[in-house]
Amino acid sequence: MKLIPKRLHLLLLVATLLVLGFLTTSLASYWVSREEIHLGIVSNALPLTGDNIYSEIQKDMLRPVFISSQMAHDTFVRDWILDGERDVSQIVRYLKEVKTKNGTLTSFLVSERSRHYYHAGGVLKDVSEQEPRDAWYFRVRQMSQLFETNVDPDLAHRDKMTIFINYRVLDYQDRFIGAIGVGITLDTMSKLLQSYERRFARQIYFVNAKGEVVLTGQSKQSRGAIHSQPGLSEIAGQIINRSTTPTQLSYRHQGQDIQVNSRYIPELGWYLIVEQNETEILRPVQRVLLLNLVISALVTLMVIALALYSINRNQRKLERVATTDALTQLHNRQAFEVVLAHKLNELARRPRAISGVFVDIDLFKQVNDEFGHAAGDKVLQEFAQLLRNAAPRASDILARWGGEEFILILDDCDLLHAVDLAERLRLSVASHHFDLPTVRPITISVGVTQWQNGESLADFFQRIDSLLYFAKTHGRNQVVDRLPAV
């Protein structure tokens, strides 16, 4: 008996030594590979990508800034404004020539005196402090620097997203008299970012001085502020540092290490950010490390998978039991209220007519008393099928309210059509031969109403219940959609 524990002890010792040996070798290889990859990303890949993009930006952006500067210091422009903007054709011809000669998407001038927005096609509009789209002009009017670069939709080109160089125009006493500049398309820069992202699997985007993402190479990149993005928010303050020297940072997000290289682009007033998911690059190396552990973990994973499958299957059964009326297989009242609440939330996003139909089987207690509860249950099941036939759309909600009462919520259905459906249901029930020991007519009373905007669930149910009560107390076997005037 004592030999068995010793044998087990030896086997465990040998197994432990083997595991430790393989683990040490694998970990050593992994750590060396990880360090090499890390240095490659931090020292070469990200800075080189940033340098290449910066070179392209300088090539694309310096010229528009220079053009805008020349326009702002052109004596013709200043004299034309100071002279009262009398001949509009002169400035239009000037702006058109600037646009054509330099191949820009647009060229523009906004005069402080008249607030007219001039472009190559004439006077586009008048800027106003009450118009959100004109906020850029009043920002430029107050700023201390000579120009800014921002991205806005261009009204003159069907709201095409455009990089505008907004340059302050000063008179000969350095007083602000307007804003002038050119606009270039974002397409070139966006395509540049996309090409680098595809080639190097890096995320590249620009943020402004407020930390707002203003240009990306891919649609999945968040367009919010980096100060509010998980993980990235921790280093946002270090990114917004106005340093043209590249800054190397890193953060963790959802268990992954992200390396970040950022630099300030003074020509744009933006920060260029290049991100690389270091954890993603290390995955092949990690797979080699984990391969030796997978076999021993496989059985455990299979057991877990089987257990999860069994638990999920039982959970689904429990959910069906909890939300479905066992007799009629319709929604029960609790499930109906949950589905209805979801429907009303959806209604707030997409307004449309929604109607309710409240049904009660007339004198159902007599059926139970005369034929027994088993026959009564059969009547309820057959009626539930008639109900499904009357409202077959998946968007409609059918439920057993309780006892012999049923309720329907008809989506995208006004009162007139709901009454028509209820009447057809009433006739269908009245003509149906229910499976009873003897022939006995079954009829229903129905209350119908349409959901009114702004009303509460309590008010809705109060109205439809009152309509059903009136139908039951004034002859039964009828559809009531309004109460008689008192």
Protein backbone atom coordinates (compact mmCIF):
# COMPACT_ATOMS: atom_id res chain seq x y z
CA MET A 1 0.00 0.00 0.00
CA LYS A 2 2.89 2.34 0.71
CA LEU A 3 4.52 1.67 -2.71
CA ILE A 4 1.67 3.27 -4.61
CA PRO A 5 2.10 6.75 -3.13
CA LYS A 6 5.87 6.55 -3.73
CA ARG A 7 5.34 5.52 -7.37
CA LEU A 8 2.89 8.30 -7.84
CA HIS A 9 5.30 10.67 -6.19
CA LEU A 10 8.09 9.64 -8.61
CA LEU A 11 5.86 9.87 -11.65
CA LEU A 12 4.67 13.28 -10.54
CA LEU A 13 8.29 14.38 -10.02
CA VAL A 14 9.38 13.18 -13.48
CA ALA A 15 6.31 14.73 -15.08
CA THR A 16 6.97 17.98 -13.24
CA LEU A 17 10.61 18.06 -14.40
CA LEU A 18 9.60 17.38 -18.00
CA VAL A 19 6.91 20.03 -17.88
CA LEU A 20 9.30 22.53 -16.31
CA GLY A 21 11.98 21.74 -18.90
CA PHE A 22 9.66 22.17 -21.87
CA LEU A 23 8.03 25.19 -20.25
CA THR A 24 11.37 26.87 -19.58
CA THR A 25 12.56 26.30 -23.16
CA SER A 26 9.26 27.49 -24.64
CA LEU A 27 9.09 30.55 -22.39
CA ALA A 28 12.70 31.50 -23.13
CA SER A 29 12.04 31.34 -26.88
CA TYR A 30 8.82 33.27 -26.46
CA TRP A 31 10.42 36.03 -24.39
CA VAL A 32 13.27 36.48 -26.87
CA SER A 33 10.82 36.62 -29.80
CA ARG A 34 8.51 39.00 -27.94
CA GLU A 35 11.35 41.38 -27.13
CA GLU A 36 12.54 41.41 -30.73
CA ILE A 37 9.01 42.11 -31.98
CA HIS A 38 8.53 44.83 -29.38
CA LEU A 39 11.76 46.60 -30.34
CA GLY A 40 10.90 46.28 -34.02
CA ILE A 41 7.52 47.96 -33.48
CA VAL A 42 8.72 50.69 -31.14
CA SER A 43 12.05 51.53 -32.78
CA ASN A 44 11.32 50.98 -36.46
CA ALA A 45 7.82 50.14 -37.67
CA LEU A 46 5.72 52.87 -36.05
CA PRO A 47 8.22 55.76 -36.37
CA LEU A 48 8.89 54.86 -40.01
CA THR A 49 5.15 54.79 -40.80
CA GLY A 50 4.72 58.17 -39.10
CA ASP A 51 7.67 59.63 -41.03
CA ASN A 52 6.34 58.43 -44.36
CA ILE A 53 2.84 59.78 -43.75
CA TYR A 54 4.24 63.07 -42.44
CA SER A 55 6.31 63.45 -45.61
CA GLU A 56 3.22 62.89 -47.73
CA ILE A 57 1.25 65.38 -45.65
CA GLN A 58 3.94 68.01 -45.95
CA LYS A 59 3.91 67.53 -49.69
CA ASP A 60 0.09 67.78 -49.86
CA MET A 61 -0.54 70.44 -47.20
CA LEU A 62 2.25 72.98 -47.42
CA ARG A 63 1.11 74.19 -50.82
CA PRO A 64 -2.56 74.89 -49.81
CA VAL A 65 -1.36 76.73 -46.68
CA PHE A 66 1.01 78.79 -48.80
CA ILE A 67 -1.79 79.57 -51.29
CA SER A 68 -4.12 80.67 -48.47
CA SER A 69 -1.37 82.85 -46.99
CA GLN A 70 -0.84 84.58 -50.34
CA MET A 71 -4.58 85.16 -50.69
CA ALA A 72 -4.81 86.66 -47.19
CA HIS A 73 -1.92 89.06 -47.90
CA ASP A 74 -3.02 89.95 -51.41
CA THR A 75 -3.55 93.74 -51.59
CA PHE A 76 -6.31 93.22 -54.13
CA VAL A 77 -8.37 91.21 -51.63
CA ARG A 78 -7.84 93.67 -48.80
CA ASP A 79 -8.50 96.72 -50.98
CA TRP A 80 -11.63 95.11 -52.46
CA ILE A 81 -13.09 94.49 -48.99
CA LEU A 82 -12.10 97.90 -47.66
CA ASP A 83 -13.56 99.54 -50.77
CA GLY A 84 -17.01 98.20 -49.89
CA GLU A 85 -17.15 94.98 -51.94
CA ARG A 86 -18.78 96.88 -54.77
CA ASP A 87 -18.04 94.64 -57.74
CA VAL A 88 -18.76 91.04 -56.74
CA SER A 89 -17.67 89.72 -60.13
CA GLN A 90 -14.08 90.80 -59.37
CA ILE A 91 -13.72 88.64 -56.26
CA VAL A 92 -15.60 85.75 -57.86
CA ARG A 93 -13.23 85.87 -60.83
CA TYR A 94 -10.28 86.00 -58.44
CA LEU A 95 -11.46 83.00 -56.41
CA LYS A 96 -12.25 81.04 -59.55
CA GLU A 97 -8.76 81.69 -60.90
CA VAL A 98 -7.16 80.58 -57.61
CA LYS A 99 -9.20 77.39 -57.65
CA THR A 100 -8.53 76.58 -61.29
CA LYS A 101 -4.85 77.47 -61.27
CA ASN A 102 -4.03 75.52 -58.10
CA GLY A 103 -6.40 72.59 -58.58
CA THR A 104 -8.12 72.97 -55.21
CA LEU A 105 -11.60 71.68 -54.47
CA THR A 106 -12.78 75.16 -53.50
CA SER A 107 -11.64 78.68 -52.73
CA PHE A 108 -13.57 81.09 -50.56
CA LEU A 109 -13.75 84.47 -48.83
CA VAL A 110 -16.01 85.59 -45.98
CA SER A 111 -16.15 89.34 -45.38
CA GLU A 112 -16.52 90.62 -41.83
CA ARG A 113 -18.23 93.73 -43.13
CA SER A 114 -21.08 92.06 -45.09
CA ARG A 115 -20.82 88.46 -43.76
CA HIS A 116 -21.15 87.30 -47.39
CA TYR A 117 -19.60 83.92 -48.19
CA TYR A 118 -17.98 84.26 -51.64
CA HIS A 119 -16.67 81.31 -53.66
CA ALA A 120 -15.84 80.55 -57.27
CA GLY A 121 -19.52 80.30 -58.14
CA GLY A 122 -20.64 83.58 -56.62
CA VAL A 123 -22.19 84.44 -53.24
CA LEU A 124 -23.04 81.16 -51.55
CA LYS A 125 -24.74 82.50 -48.39
CA ASP A 126 -24.41 84.88 -45.45
CA VAL A 127 -22.74 83.49 -42.34
CA SER A 128 -24.59 83.80 -39.05
CA GLU A 129 -23.71 83.24 -35.42
CA GLN A 130 -26.99 81.33 -35.04
CA GLU A 131 -26.00 78.80 -37.74
CA PRO A 132 -23.92 75.89 -36.33
CA ARG A 133 -22.29 75.32 -39.71
CA ASP A 134 -20.83 78.84 -39.56
CA ALA A 135 -19.14 78.35 -36.17
CA TRP A 136 -15.77 78.00 -37.91
CA TYR A 137 -15.87 81.63 -39.09
CA PHE A 138 -16.53 83.10 -35.66
CA ARG A 139 -13.85 80.85 -34.22
CA VAL A 140 -11.35 82.15 -36.79
CA ARG A 141 -12.42 85.73 -36.04
CA GLN A 142 -11.46 85.30 -32.37
CA MET A 143 -8.32 83.17 -32.66
CA SER A 144 -4.82 84.60 -32.20
CA GLN A 145 -2.95 82.48 -34.76
CA LEU A 146 -3.02 83.46 -38.39
CA PHE A 147 -4.74 80.33 -39.74
CA GLU A 148 -6.30 77.03 -38.82
CA THR A 149 -6.96 73.77 -40.59
CA ASN A 150 -10.24 71.99 -40.01
CA VAL A 151 -12.44 69.39 -41.65
CA ASP A 152 -16.01 70.36 -42.47
CA PRO A 153 -18.67 69.48 -45.05
CA ASP A 154 -18.50 71.84 -48.03
CA LEU A 155 -21.95 73.30 -48.73
CA ALA A 156 -20.85 74.33 -52.22
CA HIS A 157 -20.01 70.71 -53.11
CA ARG A 158 -22.96 68.78 -51.68
CA ASP A 159 -21.46 68.57 -48.21
CA LYS A 160 -18.37 66.73 -49.37
CA MET A 161 -15.97 66.40 -46.42
CA THR A 162 -13.16 68.87 -47.07
CA ILE A 163 -9.96 70.06 -45.42
CA PHE A 164 -10.23 73.84 -45.19
CA ILE A 165 -7.33 76.20 -44.60
CA ASN A 166 -9.00 79.18 -42.91
CA TYR A 167 -6.68 82.21 -43.02
CA ARG A 168 -7.37 85.49 -41.21
CA VAL A 169 -7.46 88.58 -43.47
CA LEU A 170 -6.19 91.75 -41.75
CA ASP A 171 -6.30 95.32 -42.96
CA TYR A 172 -3.27 97.58 -43.00
CA GLN A 173 -3.74 98.31 -39.28
CA ASP A 174 -3.87 94.57 -38.48
CA ARG A 175 -7.63 94.61 -37.86
CA PHE A 176 -9.64 91.55 -38.78
CA ILE A 177 -11.70 92.06 -41.94
CA GLY A 178 -12.47 88.53 -43.06
CA ALA A 179 -11.43 84.91 -43.57
CA ILE A 180 -10.06 83.45 -46.78
CA GLY A 181 -8.58 80.20 -47.96
CA VAL A 182 -8.89 77.06 -50.00
CA GLY A 183 -10.32 73.61 -49.44
CA ILE A 184 -8.84 70.30 -50.54
CA THR A 185 -10.47 66.92 -50.62
CA LEU A 186 -9.93 64.37 -47.88
CA ASP A 187 -9.80 61.54 -50.40
CA THR A 188 -6.06 61.66 -51.00
CA MET A 189 -5.13 61.63 -47.35
CA SER A 190 -7.75 59.04 -46.45
CA LYS A 191 -6.52 56.72 -49.23
CA LEU A 192 -2.98 57.20 -47.99
CA LEU A 193 -4.00 56.06 -44.51
CA GLN A 194 -5.93 53.11 -45.93
CA SER A 195 -2.96 51.92 -47.99
CA TYR A 196 -0.67 51.97 -44.95
CA GLU A 197 -3.23 50.22 -42.79
CA ARG A 198 -3.69 47.45 -45.36
CA ARG A 199 0.03 46.94 -45.86
CA PHE A 200 1.16 47.00 -42.25
CA ALA A 201 -1.98 46.11 -40.23
CA ARG A 202 -1.73 49.34 -38.27
CA GLN A 203 -4.40 51.74 -37.17
CA ILE A 204 -3.69 55.28 -38.35
CA TYR A 205 -5.77 58.38 -37.66
CA PHE A 206 -5.64 62.08 -36.86
CA VAL A 207 -6.96 63.94 -33.82
CA ASN A 208 -7.34 67.67 -33.32
CA ALA A 209 -6.15 69.78 -30.39
CA LYS A 210 -9.24 68.75 -28.40
CA GLY A 211 -8.43 65.10 -28.85
CA GLU A 212 -11.30 64.48 -31.30
CA VAL A 213 -10.71 61.97 -34.08
CA VAL A 214 -11.06 63.94 -37.33
CA LEU A 215 -9.73 61.63 -40.05
CA THR A 216 -9.24 57.88 -40.28
CA GLY A 217 -8.36 55.31 -42.86
CA GLN A 218 -11.06 52.88 -41.80
CA SER A 219 -14.73 53.18 -40.88
CA LYS A 220 -14.45 51.05 -37.73
CA GLN A 221 -12.17 53.56 -36.01
CA SER A 222 -14.12 55.41 -33.31
CA ARG A 223 -14.87 59.04 -34.22
CA GLY A 224 -15.19 60.21 -30.63
CA ALA A 225 -12.60 61.93 -28.46
CA ILE A 226 -9.57 59.89 -27.41
CA HIS A 227 -10.11 61.15 -23.85
CA SER A 228 -13.21 58.95 -23.63
CA GLN A 229 -11.90 55.82 -25.39
CA PRO A 230 -11.04 52.93 -23.05
CA GLY A 231 -7.32 52.49 -22.54
CA LEU A 232 -6.40 55.31 -24.91
CA SER A 233 -7.85 57.86 -22.47
CA GLU A 234 -5.01 57.07 -20.03
CA ILE A 235 -2.39 58.48 -22.40
CA ALA A 236 -4.53 61.11 -24.16
CA GLY A 237 -2.92 63.93 -22.18
CA GLN A 238 0.58 62.79 -23.24
CA ILE A 239 -0.49 62.68 -26.90
CA ILE A 240 -1.84 66.25 -26.93
CA ASN A 241 1.57 67.81 -26.24
CA ARG A 242 2.15 69.98 -29.38
CA SER A 243 5.49 68.23 -29.87
CA THR A 244 6.62 67.68 -33.45
CA THR A 245 9.06 65.08 -32.11
CA PRO A 246 7.49 61.60 -32.23
CA THR A 247 6.22 60.40 -28.86
CA GLN A 248 6.25 56.66 -28.12
CA LEU A 249 3.49 55.47 -25.75
CA SER A 250 1.50 52.33 -24.99
CA TYR A 251 -1.74 51.30 -23.34
CA ARG A 252 -3.77 48.20 -22.57
CA HIS A 253 -7.26 47.58 -23.83
CA GLN A 254 -9.26 44.40 -23.32
CA GLY A 255 -6.13 42.56 -22.26
CA GLN A 256 -4.13 43.63 -25.32
CA ASP A 257 -0.96 45.75 -25.48
CA ILE A 258 -1.23 48.61 -27.98
CA GLN A 259 1.89 50.53 -29.01
CA VAL A 260 1.29 54.16 -30.02
CA ASN A 261 3.46 56.61 -31.93
CA SER A 262 2.17 60.18 -32.08
CA ARG A 263 3.42 63.51 -33.37
CA TYR A 264 2.02 66.98 -33.84
CA ILE A 265 1.54 68.11 -37.46
CA PRO A 266 1.70 71.93 -37.31
CA GLU A 267 0.55 72.29 -40.93
CA LEU A 268 -2.75 70.69 -39.99
CA GLY A 269 -2.94 71.55 -36.33
CA TRP A 270 -3.62 67.84 -35.84
CA TYR A 271 -1.85 64.92 -34.21
CA LEU A 272 -0.91 61.91 -36.31
CA ILE A 273 -1.39 58.70 -34.34
CA VAL A 274 -0.13 55.29 -35.47
CA GLU A 275 -1.20 52.29 -33.40
CA GLN A 276 -0.03 48.68 -33.59
CA ASN A 277 -1.60 45.84 -31.66
CA GLU A 278 1.49 44.17 -30.22
CA THR A 279 -0.53 41.34 -28.71
CA GLU A 280 -2.02 40.53 -32.13
CA ILE A 281 1.44 40.33 -33.70
CA LEU A 282 2.61 38.06 -30.90
CA ARG A 283 -0.25 35.63 -31.39
CA PRO A 284 1.63 33.25 -33.72
CA VAL A 285 4.46 33.06 -31.19
CA GLN A 286 1.94 32.57 -28.41
CA ARG A 287 0.27 29.78 -30.36
CA VAL A 288 3.58 27.91 -30.48
CA LEU A 289 3.93 28.38 -26.74
CA LEU A 290 0.39 27.27 -26.04
CA LEU A 291 0.49 24.25 -28.35
CA ASN A 292 2.15 22.11 -25.68
CA LEU A 293 -0.58 23.03 -23.20
CA VAL A 294 -3.56 22.54 -25.49
CA ILE A 295 -3.55 18.73 -25.48
CA SER A 296 -3.76 18.49 -21.69
CA ALA A 297 -6.43 21.22 -21.62
CA LEU A 298 -8.49 19.68 -24.42
CA VAL A 299 -10.40 17.22 -22.25
CA THR A 300 -11.19 19.96 -19.75
CA LEU A 301 -12.43 22.22 -22.53
CA MET A 302 -14.61 19.44 -23.95
CA VAL A 303 -16.14 18.82 -20.53
CA ILE A 304 -16.75 22.54 -20.10
CA ALA A 305 -18.26 22.72 -23.58
CA LEU A 306 -20.59 19.80 -22.87
CA ALA A 307 -21.54 21.29 -19.51
CA LEU A 308 -22.24 24.67 -21.11
CA TYR A 309 -24.30 22.99 -23.81
CA SER A 310 -26.35 21.15 -21.22
CA ILE A 311 -26.80 24.27 -19.10
CA ASN A 312 -27.78 26.38 -22.10
CA ARG A 313 -30.27 23.76 -23.29
CA ASN A 314 -31.87 23.59 -19.85
CA GLN A 315 -31.83 27.38 -19.65
CA ARG A 316 -33.68 27.66 -22.96
CA LYS A 317 -36.26 25.18 -21.71
CA LEU A 318 -36.71 27.17 -18.52
CA GLU A 319 -37.07 30.39 -20.50
CA ARG A 320 -39.74 28.82 -22.70
CA VAL A 321 -41.60 27.60 -19.63
CA ALA A 322 -41.33 31.03 -18.02
CA THR A 323 -42.53 33.00 -21.05
CA THR A 324 -45.04 30.67 -22.76
CA ASP A 325 -48.52 29.69 -21.72
CA ALA A 326 -48.32 25.91 -21.49
CA LEU A 327 -51.88 25.29 -22.69
CA THR A 328 -52.09 27.57 -25.75
CA GLN A 329 -48.36 28.02 -26.54
CA LEU A 330 -48.95 31.78 -26.76
CA HIS A 331 -47.03 34.37 -24.76
CA ASN A 332 -48.05 34.47 -21.12
CA ARG A 333 -48.86 37.77 -19.46
CA GLN A 334 -45.36 38.36 -18.07
CA ALA A 335 -43.70 37.75 -21.44
CA PHE A 336 -46.32 39.89 -23.16
CA GLU A 337 -45.51 42.88 -20.96
CA VAL A 338 -41.78 42.53 -21.69
CA VAL A 339 -42.34 42.24 -25.46
CA LEU A 340 -44.80 45.14 -25.41
CA ALA A 341 -42.31 47.37 -23.57
CA HIS A 342 -39.73 46.58 -26.24
CA LYS A 343 -42.28 47.35 -28.95
CA LEU A 344 -43.05 50.74 -27.40
CA ASN A 345 -39.34 51.60 -27.22
CA GLU A 346 -39.10 50.73 -30.89
CA LEU A 347 -42.17 52.90 -31.54
CA ALA A 348 -40.30 55.93 -30.18
CA ARG A 349 -37.61 55.41 -32.84
CA ARG A 350 -40.00 54.64 -35.70
CA PRO A 351 -43.46 56.16 -35.08
CA ARG A 352 -46.39 54.22 -36.55
CA ALA A 353 -49.90 53.10 -35.68
CA ILE A 354 -50.22 50.29 -33.11
CA SER A 355 -53.57 48.85 -32.03
CA GLY A 356 -54.69 46.51 -29.28
CA VAL A 357 -57.39 43.84 -29.42
CA PHE A 358 -58.67 42.49 -26.07
CA VAL A 359 -60.74 39.29 -26.37
CA ASP A 360 -62.89 37.41 -23.89
CA ILE A 361 -64.62 34.07 -24.64
CA ASP A 362 -68.26 34.56 -23.75
CA LEU A 363 -69.74 32.46 -20.94
CA PHE A 364 -66.65 30.28 -20.80
CA LYS A 365 -67.41 29.19 -17.25
CA GLN A 366 -70.54 27.49 -18.54
CA VAL A 367 -68.41 25.42 -20.92
CA ASN A 368 -66.30 24.23 -18.01
CA ASP A 369 -69.35 23.54 -15.87
CA GLU A 370 -71.21 21.71 -18.64
CA PHE A 371 -68.41 19.71 -20.28
CA GLY A 372 -65.58 19.74 -17.76
CA HIS A 373 -62.20 21.51 -17.65
CA ALA A 374 -60.59 19.17 -20.18
CA ALA A 375 -63.16 20.22 -22.80
CA GLY A 376 -62.66 23.86 -21.76
CA ASP A 377 -58.90 23.49 -22.25
CA LYS A 378 -59.54 22.09 -25.73
CA VAL A 379 -61.69 25.13 -26.55
CA LEU A 380 -58.87 27.43 -25.41
CA GLN A 381 -56.36 25.60 -27.60
CA GLU A 382 -58.62 25.74 -30.66
CA PHE A 383 -59.33 29.41 -30.05
CA ALA A 384 -55.57 30.11 -29.78
CA GLN A 385 -55.13 28.60 -33.24
CA LEU A 386 -57.93 30.76 -34.63
CA LEU A 387 -56.16 33.72 -33.07
CA ARG A 388 -52.90 32.80 -34.82
CA ASN A 389 -54.73 32.46 -38.12
CA ALA A 390 -56.30 35.90 -37.69
CA ALA A 391 -52.97 37.62 -36.87
CA PRO A 392 -50.24 35.63 -38.65
CA ARG A 393 -47.62 38.39 -38.86
CA ALA A 394 -44.42 37.87 -36.85
CA SER A 395 -44.51 41.53 -35.78
CA ASP A 396 -47.87 41.10 -33.99
CA ILE A 397 -47.92 40.07 -30.32
CA LEU A 398 -50.40 37.39 -29.21
CA ALA A 399 -50.80 36.46 -25.58
CA ARG A 400 -53.08 34.75 -23.14
CA TRP A 401 -53.94 37.46 -20.65
CA GLY A 402 -55.43 35.06 -18.15
CA GLY A 403 -58.26 32.52 -17.99
CA GLU A 404 -60.38 32.98 -21.11
CA GLU A 405 -58.99 36.47 -21.89
CA PHE A 406 -56.54 37.02 -24.75
CA ILE A 407 -54.80 40.13 -26.06
CA LEU A 408 -53.26 41.09 -29.41
CA ILE A 409 -50.97 44.00 -30.20
CA LEU A 410 -51.10 44.71 -33.94
CA ASP A 411 -47.99 46.43 -35.27
CA ASP A 412 -48.29 49.09 -37.99
CA CYS A 413 -52.08 48.77 -37.86
CA ASP A 414 -54.53 51.61 -37.35
CA LEU A 415 -57.88 51.37 -35.56
CA LEU A 416 -59.91 50.80 -38.74
CA HIS A 417 -57.89 47.76 -39.78
CA ALA A 418 -57.75 46.46 -36.22
CA VAL A 419 -61.55 46.56 -35.98
CA ASP A 420 -61.78 44.75 -39.31
CA LEU A 421 -59.43 42.02 -38.06
CA ALA A 422 -61.36 41.72 -34.78
CA GLU A 423 -64.65 41.39 -36.65
CA ARG A 424 -63.23 38.67 -38.88
CA LEU A 425 -61.96 36.87 -35.79
CA ARG A 426 -65.37 37.15 -34.13
CA LEU A 427 -67.09 35.66 -37.19
CA SER A 428 -64.47 32.93 -37.46
CA VAL A 429 -65.05 31.90 -33.84
CA ALA A 430 -68.83 32.05 -34.15
CA SER A 431 -68.78 29.76 -37.21
CA HIS A 432 -66.15 27.35 -35.90
CA HIS A 433 -67.27 23.92 -34.66
CA PHE A 434 -65.34 23.41 -31.44
CA ASP A 435 -64.50 19.88 -30.36
CA LEU A 436 -67.18 19.50 -27.66
CA PRO A 437 -69.33 16.50 -26.73
CA THR A 438 -72.38 18.32 -28.11
CA VAL A 439 -72.71 21.18 -30.53
CA ARG A 440 -72.52 24.44 -28.65
CA PRO A 441 -71.85 27.85 -30.22
CA ILE A 442 -68.85 29.73 -28.87
CA THR A 443 -68.70 33.50 -29.22
CA ILE A 444 -66.33 36.24 -28.14
CA SER A 445 -66.53 39.83 -26.97
CA VAL A 446 -63.82 42.17 -28.18
CA GLY A 447 -62.51 45.59 -27.23
CA VAL A 448 -60.33 47.40 -29.79
CA THR A 449 -58.35 50.61 -29.43
CA GLN A 450 -55.32 52.35 -30.94
CA TRP A 451 -52.28 53.40 -28.93
CA GLN A 452 -52.22 57.15 -28.39
CA ASN A 453 -48.92 59.02 -28.38
CA GLY A 454 -47.76 59.92 -24.91
CA GLU A 455 -50.20 57.76 -22.98
CA SER A 456 -49.07 55.36 -20.27
CA LEU A 457 -49.49 51.60 -20.33
CA ALA A 458 -51.99 51.91 -17.49
CA ASP A 459 -54.14 54.34 -19.49
CA PHE A 460 -53.97 52.11 -22.57
CA PHE A 461 -55.08 49.00 -20.69
CA GLN A 462 -57.76 50.96 -18.86
CA ARG A 463 -59.28 52.08 -22.17
CA ILE A 464 -59.17 48.68 -23.84
CA ASP A 465 -60.50 46.96 -20.70
CA SER A 466 -63.40 49.42 -20.56
CA LEU A 467 -64.25 48.65 -24.19
CA LEU A 468 -64.19 44.90 -23.53
CA TYR A 469 -66.30 45.31 -20.43
CA PHE A 470 -68.88 47.27 -22.40
CA ALA A 471 -68.99 44.54 -25.06
CA LYS A 472 -69.52 41.86 -22.39
CA THR A 473 -72.22 43.76 -20.53
CA HIS A 474 -74.16 44.92 -23.58
CA GLY A 475 -75.01 41.72 -25.38
CA ARG A 476 -71.65 39.96 -25.92
CA ASN A 477 -70.58 38.52 -29.31
CA GLN A 478 -69.55 41.94 -30.59
CA VAL A 479 -66.59 44.21 -31.31
CA VAL A 480 -66.50 47.58 -29.52
CA ASP A 481 -63.99 50.24 -30.48
CA ARG A 482 -65.56 53.26 -28.77
CA LEU A 483 -67.85 53.93 -25.83
CA PRO A 484 -71.12 55.73 -26.45
CA ALA A 485 -71.16 59.42 -25.53
CA VAL A 486 -72.56 60.04 -22.08
